[in-house]
Coordinates of C-alpha atoms in Angstrom, one line a residue:
M2 CA 0.0 0.0 0.0
K3 CA 2.9 2.3 -0.3
A4 CA 1.8 3.4 -3.7
V5 CA -1.4 5.1 -2.2
G6 CA -0.9 8.8 -2.1
A7 CA 2.7 8.5 -3.3
R8 CA 4.0 10.4 -6.4
L9 CA 5.0 7.8 -8.7
P10 CA 7.0 8.3 -11.9
R11 CA 5.0 7.4 -15.1
Y12 CA 6.5 4.2 -16.7
D13 CA 6.2 5.9 -20.2
G14 CA 7.0 9.4 -19.1
V15 CA 10.7 9.4 -20.4
G16 CA 9.7 8.1 -23.9
H17 CA 6.8 10.7 -24.3
A18 CA 9.1 13.6 -23.0
T19 CA 12.0 12.6 -25.5
G20 CA 10.0 11.9 -28.4
R21 CA 11.1 8.1 -28.4
T22 CA 7.5 6.7 -27.9
V23 CA 6.3 4.8 -31.0
Y24 CA 2.7 5.5 -31.7
V25 CA 0.4 3.6 -34.0
D26 CA 0.7 6.4 -36.5
D27 CA 4.5 6.0 -36.5
V28 CA 4.4 2.2 -37.5
R29 CA 5.0 1.3 -41.2
V30 CA 4.8 -2.1 -42.7
N31 CA 5.2 -3.4 -46.2
G32 CA 2.2 -3.2 -48.3
M33 CA 0.3 -0.9 -45.8
L34 CA -2.4 1.1 -47.1
H35 CA -3.7 4.5 -45.9
V36 CA -7.4 5.3 -45.5
K37 CA -9.4 8.4 -45.9
A38 CA -13.2 9.0 -45.6
L39 CA -15.5 11.1 -47.6
R40 CA -17.6 12.6 -44.9
S41 CA -21.0 14.6 -45.0
P42 CA -20.5 18.4 -44.6
H43 CA -24.3 18.5 -44.0
H44 CA -26.2 17.7 -40.8
H45 CA -29.1 16.2 -42.7
A46 CA -29.3 15.5 -46.4
A47 CA -30.3 13.2 -49.3
I48 CA -27.7 11.8 -51.5
K49 CA -28.7 12.5 -54.9
R50 CA -25.8 11.2 -56.8
L51 CA -22.5 9.6 -55.9
D52 CA -19.9 8.7 -58.5
T53 CA -16.4 7.1 -57.5
S54 CA -15.2 6.3 -60.9
R55 CA -12.6 9.0 -61.1
A56 CA -11.2 8.2 -57.7
E57 CA -11.0 4.4 -58.6
Q58 CA -8.8 5.3 -61.6
M59 CA -6.3 7.6 -59.7
P60 CA -2.6 6.5 -59.3
G61 CA -2.0 4.7 -56.0
V62 CA -5.5 4.1 -55.3
A63 CA -6.1 0.3 -54.2
A64 CA -10.0 0.5 -53.4
V65 CA -12.8 2.8 -53.0
V66 CA -15.6 1.5 -50.8
T67 CA -19.2 2.6 -50.6
H68 CA -22.4 1.2 -49.0
T69 CA -22.7 -1.3 -51.8
D70 CA -19.6 -3.0 -50.8
V71 CA -20.6 -3.3 -47.0
P72 CA -23.4 -5.6 -46.1
L73 CA -25.7 -4.5 -43.2
L74 CA -25.0 -7.2 -40.8
V75 CA -26.9 -7.8 -37.5
Y76 CA -24.8 -8.3 -34.5
G77 CA -26.2 -9.4 -31.2
H78 CA -29.8 -10.3 -30.3
L79 CA -31.2 -6.9 -29.7
S80 CA -34.0 -7.4 -32.4
A81 CA -35.7 -9.5 -29.6
L82 CA -36.3 -6.2 -27.7
G83 CA -37.6 -4.5 -30.8
I84 CA -34.4 -2.7 -31.5
P85 CA -33.7 -2.7 -35.4
A86 CA -30.5 -3.9 -37.2
D87 CA -27.3 -1.9 -36.6
E88 CA -26.9 1.3 -38.5
P89 CA -24.9 1.0 -41.8
L90 CA -21.2 1.7 -41.6
L91 CA -21.5 3.9 -44.7
A92 CA -24.4 6.1 -45.6
S93 CA -26.4 5.1 -48.7
E94 CA -29.6 7.2 -49.4
D95 CA -29.0 10.1 -46.8
V96 CA -26.8 11.3 -44.2
R97 CA -28.2 11.9 -40.6
Y98 CA -25.2 13.7 -39.1
K99 CA -22.3 16.1 -40.2
G100 CA -19.3 14.1 -40.5
Q101 CA -21.1 10.7 -41.3
P102 CA -18.9 8.6 -43.7
I103 CA -20.1 7.9 -47.2
A104 CA -17.1 6.5 -48.9
V105 CA -13.6 5.2 -48.0
V106 CA -10.5 5.2 -50.2
A107 CA -7.5 3.0 -49.5
A108 CA -4.4 4.1 -51.2
E109 CA -0.5 3.8 -51.0
D110 CA 0.0 7.1 -49.0
T111 CA -2.1 9.6 -47.4
D112 CA -1.7 12.2 -50.2
A113 CA -3.2 9.8 -52.8
A114 CA -6.1 8.8 -50.5
R115 CA -6.9 12.4 -49.8
A116 CA -6.8 13.2 -53.5
A117 CA -9.1 10.4 -54.3
V118 CA -11.6 11.5 -51.7
D119 CA -11.5 14.9 -53.3
A120 CA -12.2 13.3 -56.7
I121 CA -15.4 11.6 -55.7
E122 CA -18.4 13.4 -57.2
I123 CA -21.4 13.8 -54.9
E124 CA -24.5 15.7 -55.0
Y125 CA -26.7 16.5 -51.9
E126 CA -30.2 17.8 -51.3
E127 CA -30.0 19.5 -47.9
L128 CA -32.8 18.5 -45.5
P129 CA -34.0 20.1 -42.4
A130 CA -32.0 19.2 -39.3
L131 CA -32.6 19.1 -35.5
F132 CA -30.4 21.0 -33.2
D133 CA -32.5 21.3 -30.1
M134 CA -33.6 18.0 -28.4
R135 CA -36.7 19.7 -27.1
K136 CA -37.9 20.6 -30.6
S137 CA -37.8 16.9 -31.5
F138 CA -41.2 16.7 -29.5
D139 CA -43.0 19.1 -32.1
A140 CA -45.3 17.6 -34.4
D141 CA -43.7 19.1 -37.4
A142 CA -40.0 18.3 -36.4
P143 CA -37.9 16.9 -39.1
Q144 CA -37.8 13.1 -39.2
I145 CA -34.3 11.7 -39.2
H146 CA -35.2 8.2 -40.3
Q147 CA -37.6 7.6 -43.2
W148 CA -39.6 5.1 -41.1
G149 CA -40.2 7.7 -38.4
T150 CA -38.0 6.6 -35.6
I151 CA -35.0 4.1 -35.3
Y152 CA -37.2 2.0 -32.9
P153 CA -40.3 0.8 -34.2
H154 CA -42.0 0.7 -30.9
F155 CA -41.8 4.5 -30.7
E156 CA -45.0 6.3 -31.0
G157 CA -46.2 7.5 -34.4
E158 CA -44.1 10.0 -36.2
M159 CA -42.4 11.3 -33.1
N160 CA -38.5 11.2 -32.6
V161 CA -39.2 10.3 -28.9
R162 CA -40.9 7.8 -26.9
Q163 CA -42.6 8.8 -23.5
I164 CA -42.7 5.9 -20.9
R165 CA -45.1 6.2 -18.1
K166 CA -45.6 3.6 -15.2
G167 CA -47.6 4.2 -12.2
N168 CA -49.6 7.3 -11.2
V169 CA -47.2 10.3 -11.3
E170 CA -49.7 12.8 -9.8
Q171 CA -50.4 10.7 -6.9
A172 CA -46.6 10.0 -6.4
F173 CA -46.0 13.8 -6.3
E174 CA -48.8 14.3 -3.8
Q175 CA -47.4 11.7 -1.5
A176 CA -43.7 12.8 -1.8
D177 CA -42.0 14.6 1.0
K178 CA -39.8 16.5 -1.4
I179 CA -39.9 17.0 -5.2
I180 CA -36.8 18.3 -7.0
Q181 CA -37.3 19.4 -10.5
G182 CA -35.0 20.6 -13.2
V183 CA -33.7 20.1 -16.8
Y184 CA -30.9 17.6 -17.0
R185 CA -28.6 17.2 -19.9
P186 CA -26.3 14.1 -19.5
A187 CA -23.3 13.8 -21.7
A188 CA -23.4 11.2 -24.4
I189 CA -21.6 7.9 -23.7
E190 CA -20.3 5.1 -25.9
Q191 CA -20.7 1.9 -24.3
M192 CA -17.6 -0.5 -24.5
P193 CA -18.4 -3.9 -22.9
L194 CA -15.4 -6.1 -22.3
E195 CA -17.4 -9.1 -23.5
T196 CA -18.5 -9.6 -27.0
Q197 CA -22.2 -9.3 -27.9
V198 CA -22.6 -12.7 -29.8

């Protein structure tokens, strides 16, 4: 227990301070390809045209991948709970957030990959986007998914689901103290140690 409260030197501190630490980006292997993605500049838009033919012919380009090359696979068994298939890796008909990947280029170096991404021809039709969570309750709120909501058990054409259990008014009447407020928790990305198979 001598370590508790003690100032211990970082085992990797000298390497970081001297620049000798090798990061993944520093590793080079024979035959390695560099990948760059074409990402949406829009928060919500329909993809009207996507042409990768020029990018595919550029020198140093090994592959250009779009949604047609990546099958939509279902991992896990969440469909039993009414949760639909995983979202696609690459956008197909529309984009739902700024930065969503649409196509990926693998090339011999980063310059070739970046040039090929720039050569991809794409046309968008911008669609209304939501920037305020509270406005998603509005009846005329833009629908992010064509089928209304990502979860089929959500109500109608709303972006949200309201869950009610018990008698809220009665519980408030019987409560010794009521604390009300608007809470905005940060988004989290789950990272389970076990695989979901």
